Amino acid sequence: MELLNRKYHIEIEVLSPLAIGAGAEKDIVMGVDAIYDEKLKKLYCLNTQKLLQSGFKPDELSKFYLTKDSKYLLSKIVNNIEKVSDRVFDLDFSSDNNVKSFIRNELSGNPIIPGSSLKGAIRSVLYKYLGGKTKIGDDVFGKADRGDEFMRFIKLSDAEFDNTEIVNTKIFNLYKDVDNSNWKGGWKHGGKETNGKFKNNGINSLYEILSENSTSIGNISISEKAFNNISSHIKLNLKERIVKSNGIFELFTIINEHTQEYIKKEIAFFEKYSNSETVNIIKNLNSILKVINNSSDSCVLKMSAGAGFHSITGDWQHDDYSVGGFSYDLKSYINYGKKTAKSRKIAITQNGFELMGFVKLRILTEQE
């Protein structure tokens, strides 16, 4: 039986809006699962059972679901709307878009960051650290059927949170200027329309998110004994640094170095392709950069929805994020990720414009 040698309790703090989808079938459908109150600027997620218990007849609700007549339903339950709702969100503007719901614990109903999501983000960082060059990654991680797949020796628990919010997101997108010679930073609004003018709607997505400063407790387990039971490992010397005693500090250092490099390249991207909103994006990126300190007892990780192309599989192929001007040895890189991404998903929050998905992991002291 595999032994979990060392378990570290960690605090997980959300640094920028974090969305982890529960699946399209659980999305909040506007006008069916939820109604919007224009006056109060609130979105109410309805409970069908509570609506029936409040006096609504099944045929009334069926008609509402077919017509999505939110104004009619709101007028009928205006004084009881809190009682027939499971959750209430502040939302600055109305939208016909469905809300991409956050994954939840099936028993408690609370939002969770699954350990598998954290593990996947860490795997992307380690892919670059280990020198991966194939899309599958078995050239550096090993294979499950051999028992040496490296990520099986690093385990993370789920982390449960209390509350979620809803945030609007837009796609920051590059477009060519009038003479079609230079790339400029703008916003995607639908069809082929991309320009420098920001507006809330038009190719926008609503996400249920964990907001900044949300915290929870989880744990990381590193299985040194199980690792040592395997007769041989690819990239043994690099992996040993992580699984050895106090290897978690090495792991956090690797993650921090990776995230620092990523953020600096993103800042350079938004400086090069600037518009009216990029100053605020850069400001928020710099604030996250400051969270990464020289201490190895914490790290900052980018993950989940909105993570973007350059956060996937360690982004080993790009020295910077400028669009164009790259050439690749296709035999070595196996035609994987030849071009840089010219779009970013941006959350619009009280802090302005933010890249999504930054979290801080910190090892708790014995006293904590």
GROMACS .gro file of C-alpha atoms in nm:
model
  368
    1MET     CA    1   0.000   0.000   0.000
    2GLU     CA    2   0.128   0.347  -0.088
    3LEU     CA    3   0.236   0.543   0.218
    4LEU     CA    4   0.172   0.913   0.247
    5ASN     CA    5   0.493   1.016   0.420
    6ARG     CA    6   0.431   1.381   0.498
    7LYS     CA    7   0.115   1.585   0.518
    8TYR     CA    8   0.126   1.966   0.519
    9HIS     CA    9  -0.176   2.172   0.619
   10ILE     CA   10  -0.208   2.477   0.396
   11GLU     CA   11  -0.413   2.792   0.376
   12ILE     CA   12  -0.556   2.867   0.032
   13GLU     CA   13  -0.623   3.236  -0.036
   14VAL     CA   14  -0.788   3.364  -0.353
   15LEU     CA   15  -0.597   3.660  -0.503
   16SER     CA   16  -0.808   3.724  -0.814
   17PRO     CA   17  -1.153   3.601  -0.923
   18LEU     CA   18  -1.147   3.222  -0.933
   19ALA     CA   19  -1.398   3.017  -1.133
   20ILE     CA   20  -1.409   2.636  -1.139
   21GLY     CA   21  -1.699   2.511  -1.346
   22ALA     CA   22  -1.952   2.258  -1.222
   23GLY     CA   23  -2.041   2.162  -1.580
   24ALA     CA   24  -2.272   2.318  -1.838
   25GLU     CA   25  -2.569   2.115  -1.713
   26LYS     CA   26  -2.548   2.300  -1.379
   27ASP     CA   27  -2.517   2.651  -1.521
   28ILE     CA   28  -2.765   2.906  -1.384
   29VAL     CA   29  -3.014   2.974  -1.665
   30MET     CA   30  -3.141   3.332  -1.665
   31GLY     CA   31  -3.519   3.351  -1.655
   32VAL     CA   32  -3.549   2.990  -1.537
   33ASP     CA   33  -3.312   2.925  -1.249
   34ALA     CA   34  -3.273   3.292  -1.164
   35ILE     CA   35  -3.443   3.630  -1.199
   36TYR     CA   36  -3.292   3.977  -1.184
   37ASP     CA   37  -3.426   4.274  -0.988
   38GLU     CA   38  -3.333   4.590  -1.180
   39LYS     CA   39  -3.405   4.820  -0.886
   40LEU     CA   40  -3.204   4.633  -0.625
   41LYS     CA   41  -2.937   4.516  -0.872
   42LYS     CA   42  -2.965   4.163  -0.735
   43LEU     CA   43  -2.982   3.820  -0.897
   44TYR     CA   44  -3.197   3.562  -0.717
   45CYS     CA   45  -3.135   3.190  -0.769
   46LEU     CA   46  -3.475   3.029  -0.728
   47ASN     CA   47  -3.571   2.706  -0.556
   48THR     CA   48  -3.859   2.531  -0.736
   49GLN     CA   49  -3.969   2.341  -0.426
   50LYS     CA   50  -3.985   2.661  -0.223
   51LEU     CA   51  -4.184   2.830  -0.502
   52LEU     CA   52  -4.441   2.549  -0.494
   53GLN     CA   53  -4.461   2.564  -0.117
   54SER     CA   54  -4.521   2.940  -0.136
   55GLY     CA   55  -4.844   2.888  -0.332
   56PHE     CA   56  -4.743   2.867  -0.696
   57LYS     CA   57  -4.917   2.601  -0.901
   58PRO     CA   58  -4.713   2.368  -1.124
   59ASP     CA   59  -4.879   2.497  -1.442
   60GLU     CA   60  -4.792   2.857  -1.343
   61LEU     CA   61  -4.426   2.764  -1.302
   62SER     CA   62  -4.428   2.567  -1.626
   63LYS     CA   63  -4.555   2.874  -1.810
   64PHE     CA   64  -4.286   3.086  -1.648
   65TYR     CA   65  -4.014   2.842  -1.750
   66LEU     CA   66  -4.138   2.845  -2.107
   67THR     CA   67  -4.177   3.222  -2.139
   68LYS     CA   68  -3.895   3.325  -1.900
   69ASP     CA   69  -4.120   3.613  -1.793
   70SER     CA   70  -3.907   3.730  -1.501
   71LYS     CA   71  -4.102   4.054  -1.452
   72TYR     CA   72  -4.426   3.861  -1.401
   73LEU     CA   73  -4.273   3.620  -1.153
   74LEU     CA   74  -4.093   3.899  -0.969
   75SER     CA   75  -4.420   4.091  -0.931
   76LYS     CA   76  -4.585   3.782  -0.780
   77ILE     CA   77  -4.311   3.706  -0.524
   78VAL     CA   78  -4.158   4.047  -0.461
   79ASN     CA   79  -4.219   4.030  -0.085
   80ASN     CA   80  -4.107   3.667  -0.050
   81ILE     CA   81  -3.825   3.651  -0.298
   82GLU     CA   82  -3.555   3.590  -0.035
   83LYS     CA   83  -3.759   3.299   0.109
   84VAL     CA   84  -3.788   3.120  -0.228
   85SER     CA   85  -3.423   3.174  -0.326
   86ASP     CA   86  -3.124   2.954  -0.248
   87ARG     CA   87  -2.864   3.222  -0.319
   88VAL     CA   88  -2.865   3.596  -0.385
   89PHE     CA   89  -2.593   3.778  -0.580
   90ASP     CA   90  -2.515   4.144  -0.637
   91LEU     CA   91  -2.498   4.218  -1.009
   92ASP     CA   92  -2.451   4.567  -1.151
   93PHE     CA   93  -2.632   4.506  -1.480
   94SER     CA   94  -2.892   4.273  -1.628
   95SER     CA   95  -2.788   4.006  -1.874
   96ASP     CA   96  -2.956   3.731  -2.073
   97ASN     CA   97  -2.640   3.521  -2.048
   98ASN     CA   98  -2.642   3.213  -1.830
   99VAL     CA   99  -2.409   3.209  -1.531
  100LYS     CA  100  -2.132   2.948  -1.534
  101SER     CA  101  -2.182   2.789  -1.194
  102PHE     CA  102  -1.909   2.704  -0.944
  103ILE     CA  103  -1.842   2.343  -0.844
  104ARG     CA  104  -1.983   2.252  -0.503
  105ASN     CA  105  -1.964   1.982  -0.241
  106GLU     CA  106  -2.262   1.757  -0.313
  107LEU     CA  107  -2.334   1.706   0.058
  108SER     CA  108  -2.285   2.053   0.210
  109GLY     CA  109  -2.364   2.256  -0.102
  110ASN     CA  110  -2.061   2.476  -0.035
  111PRO     CA  111  -1.822   2.581  -0.314
  112ILE     CA  112  -1.494   2.387  -0.327
  113ILE     CA  113  -1.157   2.406  -0.493
  114PRO     CA  114  -1.104   2.040  -0.589
  115GLY     CA  115  -0.764   1.895  -0.510
  116SER     CA  116  -0.757   1.771  -0.869
  117SER     CA  117  -0.776   2.130  -0.999
  118LEU     CA  118  -0.485   2.241  -0.781
  119LYS     CA  119  -0.291   1.933  -0.882
  120GLY     CA  120  -0.350   2.001  -1.252
  121ALA     CA  121  -0.218   2.357  -1.217
  122ILE     CA  122   0.091   2.233  -1.031
  123ARG     CA  123   0.144   1.967  -1.298
  124SER     CA  124   0.159   2.238  -1.566
  125VAL     CA  125   0.433   2.419  -1.372
  126LEU     CA  126   0.630   2.098  -1.316
  127TYR     CA  127   0.602   2.011  -1.684
  128LYS     CA  128   0.823   2.307  -1.768
  129TYR     CA  129   1.052   2.250  -1.468
  130LEU     CA  130   1.113   1.890  -1.579
  131GLY     CA  131   1.177   1.993  -1.940
  132GLY     CA  132   0.867   1.849  -2.104
  133LYS     CA  133   0.843   1.866  -2.482
  134THR     CA  134   0.542   1.649  -2.572
  135LYS     CA  135   0.172   1.721  -2.539
  136ILE     CA  136   0.103   1.413  -2.324
  137GLY     CA  137   0.399   1.472  -2.092
  138ASP     CA  138   0.496   1.110  -2.029
  139ASP     CA  139   0.848   1.199  -2.147
  140VAL     CA  140   0.904   1.367  -1.810
  141PHE     CA  141   0.626   1.248  -1.578
  142GLY     CA  142   0.642   0.876  -1.645
  143LYS     CA  143   0.340   0.650  -1.700
  144ALA     CA  144   0.060   0.526  -1.476
  145ASP     CA  145   0.085   0.170  -1.606
  146ARG     CA  146   0.450   0.161  -1.497
  147GLY     CA  147   0.366   0.307  -1.157
  148ASP     CA  148   0.615   0.594  -1.194
  149GLU     CA  149   0.375   0.874  -1.301
  150PHE     CA  150   0.516   1.154  -1.086
  151MET     CA  151   0.196   1.333  -0.989
  152ARG     CA  152   0.067   1.024  -0.804
  153PHE     CA  153   0.328   1.104  -0.537
  154ILE     CA  154   0.179   1.453  -0.478
  155LYS     CA  155  -0.177   1.462  -0.347
  156LEU     CA  156  -0.397   1.758  -0.259
  157SER     CA  157  -0.725   1.764  -0.071
  158ASP     CA  158  -1.038   1.956  -0.167
  159ALA     CA  159  -1.082   2.293   0.006
  160GLU     CA  160  -1.431   2.413   0.101
  161PHE     CA  161  -1.536   2.779   0.103
  162ASP     CA  162  -1.839   2.971   0.229
  163ASN     CA  163  -1.964   3.211  -0.035
  164THR     CA  164  -1.946   3.292  -0.404
  165GLU     CA  165  -2.014   3.602  -0.609
  166ILE     CA  166  -2.089   3.667  -0.975
  167VAL     CA  167  -1.849   3.851  -1.201
  168ASN     CA  168  -1.873   3.967  -1.560
  169THR     CA  169  -1.586   3.887  -1.796
  170LYS     CA  170  -1.480   4.022  -2.132
  171ILE     CA  171  -1.226   3.908  -2.388
  172PHE     CA  172  -0.929   4.141  -2.432
  173ASN     CA  173  -0.834   4.083  -2.793
  174LEU     CA  174  -0.574   4.214  -3.038
  175TYR     CA  175  -0.676   4.364  -3.370
  176LYS     CA  176  -0.497   4.527  -3.661
  177ASP     CA  177  -0.503   4.907  -3.694
  178VAL     CA  178  -0.650   5.088  -3.998
  179ASP     CA  179  -0.358   5.019  -4.231
  180ASN     CA  180  -0.350   4.653  -4.114
  181SER     CA  181   0.014   4.676  -4.011
  182ASN     CA  182   0.024   4.685  -3.630
  183TRP     CA  183  -0.152   4.494  -3.356
  184LYS     CA  184  -0.350   4.699  -3.102
  185GLY     CA  185  -0.521   4.605  -2.777
  186GLY     CA  186  -0.901   4.608  -2.773
  187TRP     CA  187  -1.217   4.425  -2.670
  188LYS     CA  188  -1.413   4.158  -2.854
  189HIS     CA  189  -1.780   4.252  -2.896
  190GLY     CA  190  -1.923   3.989  -3.129
  191GLY     CA  191  -1.878   3.867  -3.484
  192LYS     CA  192  -1.571   4.033  -3.626
  193GLU     CA  193  -1.610   4.343  -3.411
  194THR     CA  194  -1.302   4.410  -3.198
  195ASN     CA  195  -1.207   4.766  -3.107
  196GLY     CA  196  -1.056   4.974  -2.829
  197LYS     CA  197  -1.388   5.076  -2.671
  198PHE     CA  198  -1.494   4.880  -2.363
  199LYS     CA  199  -1.857   4.783  -2.299
  200ASN     CA  200  -2.006   4.532  -2.056
  201ASN     CA  201  -2.202   4.324  -2.307
  202GLY     CA  202  -2.126   4.169  -2.644
  203ILE     CA  203  -1.920   3.850  -2.607
  204ASN     CA  204  -1.925   3.862  -2.230
  205SER     CA  205  -1.953   3.571  -1.987
  206LEU     CA  206  -2.087   3.563  -1.633
  207TYR     CA  207  -1.906   3.342  -1.382
  208GLU     CA  208  -1.987   3.236  -1.029
  209ILE     CA  209  -1.655   3.294  -0.853
  210LEU     CA  210  -1.463   3.291  -0.530
  211SER     CA  211  -1.367   3.654  -0.475
  212GLU     CA  212  -1.040   3.802  -0.357
  213ASN     CA  213  -0.948   3.732   0.006
  214SER     CA  214  -1.162   3.417   0.026
  215THR     CA  215  -0.971   3.160   0.232
  216SER     CA  216  -0.992   2.794   0.324
  217ILE     CA  217  -0.778   2.513   0.463
  218GLY     CA  218  -0.654   2.207   0.277
  219ASN     CA  219  -0.353   1.979   0.275
  220ILE     CA  220  -0.074   1.853   0.052
  221SER     CA  221   0.072   1.506   0.094
  222ILE     CA  222   0.406   1.404  -0.057
  223SER     CA  223   0.480   1.032  -0.078
  224GLU     CA  224   0.857   0.989  -0.055
  225LYS     CA  225   0.846   0.623   0.048
  226ALA     CA  226   0.619   0.527  -0.241
  227PHE     CA  227   0.844   0.725  -0.476
  228ASN     CA  228   1.152   0.538  -0.351
  229ASN     CA  229   0.981   0.203  -0.399
  230ILE     CA  230   0.993   0.253  -0.777
  231SER     CA  231   1.318   0.116  -0.920
  232SER     CA  232   1.378   0.397  -1.170
  233HIS     CA  233   1.243   0.743  -1.249
  234ILE     CA  234   1.277   0.979  -1.545
  235LYS     CA  235   1.448   1.305  -1.438
  236LEU     CA  236   1.528   1.146  -1.101
  237ASN     CA  237   1.754   1.423  -0.967
  238LEU     CA  238   1.491   1.694  -1.029
  239LYS     CA  239   1.206   1.491  -0.880
  240GLU     CA  240   1.404   1.391  -0.571
  241ARG     CA  241   1.435   1.759  -0.476
  242ILE     CA  242   1.055   1.772  -0.445
  243VAL     CA  243   0.982   1.443  -0.268
  244LYS     CA  244   1.271   1.454  -0.020
  245SER     CA  245   1.230   1.580   0.337
  246ASN     CA  246   1.119   1.946   0.325
  247GLY     CA  247   1.073   1.909  -0.051
  248ILE     CA  248   0.752   2.108  -0.037
  249PHE     CA  249   0.963   2.422   0.007
  250GLU     CA  250   1.144   2.333  -0.315
  251LEU     CA  251   0.808   2.280  -0.484
  252PHE     CA  252   0.681   2.621  -0.371
  253THR     CA  253   1.003   2.787  -0.490
  254ILE     CA  254   0.960   2.628  -0.835
  255ILE     CA  255   0.598   2.749  -0.853
  256ASN     CA  256   0.690   3.103  -0.746
  257GLU     CA  257   0.969   3.132  -1.002
  258HIS     CA  258   0.733   3.012  -1.272
  259THR     CA  259   0.452   3.251  -1.172
  260GLN     CA  260   0.689   3.546  -1.149
  261GLU     CA  261   0.812   3.481  -1.501
  262TYR     CA  262   0.456   3.440  -1.629
  263ILE     CA  263   0.331   3.764  -1.469
  264LYS     CA  264   0.627   3.965  -1.599
  265LYS     CA  265   0.559   3.842  -1.952
  266GLU     CA  266   0.190   3.928  -1.916
  267ILE     CA  267   0.277   4.278  -1.794
  268ALA     CA  268   0.504   4.324  -2.097
  269PHE     CA  269   0.218   4.202  -2.321
  270PHE     CA  270  -0.029   4.459  -2.184
  271GLU     CA  271   0.234   4.735  -2.197
  272LYS     CA  272   0.299   4.662  -2.565
  273TYR     CA  273  -0.068   4.630  -2.662
  274SER     CA  274  -0.205   4.900  -2.435
  275ASN     CA  275  -0.544   5.068  -2.430
  276SER     CA  276  -0.747   5.264  -2.174
  277GLU     CA  277  -0.795   4.963  -1.944
  278THR     CA  278  -0.452   4.800  -1.955
  279VAL     CA  279  -0.306   5.037  -1.693
  280ASN     CA  280  -0.550   4.888  -1.443
  281ILE     CA  281  -0.475   4.531  -1.557
  282ILE     CA  282  -0.102   4.594  -1.509
  283LYS     CA  283  -0.161   4.751  -1.167
  284ASN     CA  284  -0.347   4.440  -1.049
  285LEU     CA  285  -0.079   4.210  -1.192
  286ASN     CA  286   0.189   4.406  -1.006
  287SER     CA  287  -0.007   4.370  -0.682
  288ILE     CA  288  -0.007   3.991  -0.724
  289LEU     CA  289   0.362   3.998  -0.810
  290LYS     CA  290   0.427   4.168  -0.474
  291VAL     CA  291   0.255   3.879  -0.293
  292ILE     CA  292   0.530   3.646  -0.415
  293ASN     CA  293   0.807   3.689  -0.162
  294ASN     CA  294   1.142   3.524  -0.102
  295SER     CA  295   0.993   3.292   0.159
  296SER     CA  296   0.949   2.931   0.048
  297ASP     CA  297   0.659   2.860   0.284
  298SER     CA  298   0.408   3.004   0.034
  299CYS     CA  299   0.354   3.019  -0.340
  300VAL     CA  300   0.125   3.184  -0.595
  301LEU     CA  301  -0.038   2.965  -0.856
  302LYS     CA  302  -0.251   3.040  -1.167
  303MET     CA  303  -0.537   2.799  -1.232
  304SER     CA  304  -0.884   2.716  -1.370
  305ALA     CA  305  -1.122   2.921  -1.587
  306GLY     CA  306  -0.956   3.213  -1.760
  307ALA     CA  307  -0.610   3.066  -1.698
  308GLY     CA  308  -0.545   3.102  -2.070
  309PHE     CA  309  -0.319   2.938  -2.326
  310HIS     CA  310   0.003   3.059  -2.165
  311SER     CA  311  -0.075   2.895  -1.831
  312ILE     CA  312  -0.134   2.553  -1.982
  313THR     CA  313   0.140   2.290  -1.963
  314GLY     CA  314   0.395   2.531  -1.828
  315ASP     CA  315   0.424   2.749  -2.139
  316TRP     CA  316   0.771   2.615  -2.213
  317GLN     CA  317   0.773   2.738  -2.574
  318HIS     CA  318   0.756   3.118  -2.538
  319ASP     CA  319   1.022   3.360  -2.419
  320ASP     CA  320   0.770   3.643  -2.444
  321TYR     CA  321   0.405   3.687  -2.540
  322SER     CA  322   0.441   3.924  -2.834
  323VAL     CA  323   0.229   3.807  -3.127
  324GLY     CA  324   0.415   3.681  -3.432
  325GLY     CA  325   0.784   3.645  -3.504
  326PHE     CA  326   0.828   3.293  -3.370
  327SER     CA  327   0.968   2.992  -3.550
  328TYR     CA  328   0.987   2.637  -3.423
  329ASP     CA  329   1.159   2.309  -3.490
  330LEU     CA  330   0.849   2.100  -3.554
  331LYS     CA  331   1.038   1.774  -3.509
  332SER     CA  332   1.132   1.869  -3.153
  333TYR     CA  333   0.816   2.047  -3.052
  334ILE     CA  334   0.574   1.815  -3.231
  335ASN     CA  335   0.367   2.101  -3.370
  336TYR     CA  336   0.249   2.198  -3.021
  337GLY     CA  337   0.160   2.559  -2.946
  338LYS     CA  338   0.345   2.729  -3.230
  339LYS     CA  339   0.181   3.068  -3.187
  340THR     CA  340   0.120   3.295  -2.892
  341ALA     CA  341  -0.232   3.381  -2.779
  342LYS     CA  342  -0.368   3.722  -2.877
  343SER     CA  343  -0.663   3.720  -2.636
  344ARG     CA  344  -0.712   3.715  -2.258
  345LYS     CA  345  -1.024   3.665  -2.046
  346ILE     CA  346  -1.056   3.960  -1.809
  347ALA     CA  347  -1.281   3.987  -1.503
  348ILE     CA  348  -1.444   4.323  -1.430
  349THR     CA  349  -1.450   4.372  -1.052
  350GLN     CA  350  -1.446   4.646  -0.790
  351ASN     CA  351  -1.068   4.648  -0.836
  352GLY     CA  352  -1.111   4.719  -1.205
  353PHE     CA  353  -0.983   4.473  -1.464
  354GLU     CA  354  -0.817   4.151  -1.351
  355LEU     CA  355  -0.675   3.830  -1.489
  356MET     CA  356  -0.855   3.539  -1.327
  357GLY     CA  357  -0.737   3.244  -1.122
  358PHE     CA  358  -0.449   3.349  -0.897
  359VAL     CA  359  -0.437   3.169  -0.560
  360LYS     CA  360  -0.183   3.171  -0.278
  361LEU     CA  361  -0.089   2.850  -0.097
  362ARG     CA  362   0.075   2.890   0.244
  363ILE     CA  363   0.200   2.623   0.484
  364LEU     CA  364   0.038   2.663   0.824
  365THR     CA  365   0.253   2.668   1.133
  366GLU     CA  366   0.209   2.405   1.406
  367GLN     CA  367   0.034   2.665   1.623
  368GLU     CA  368  -0.210   2.748   1.345
   0.00000   0.00000   0.00000
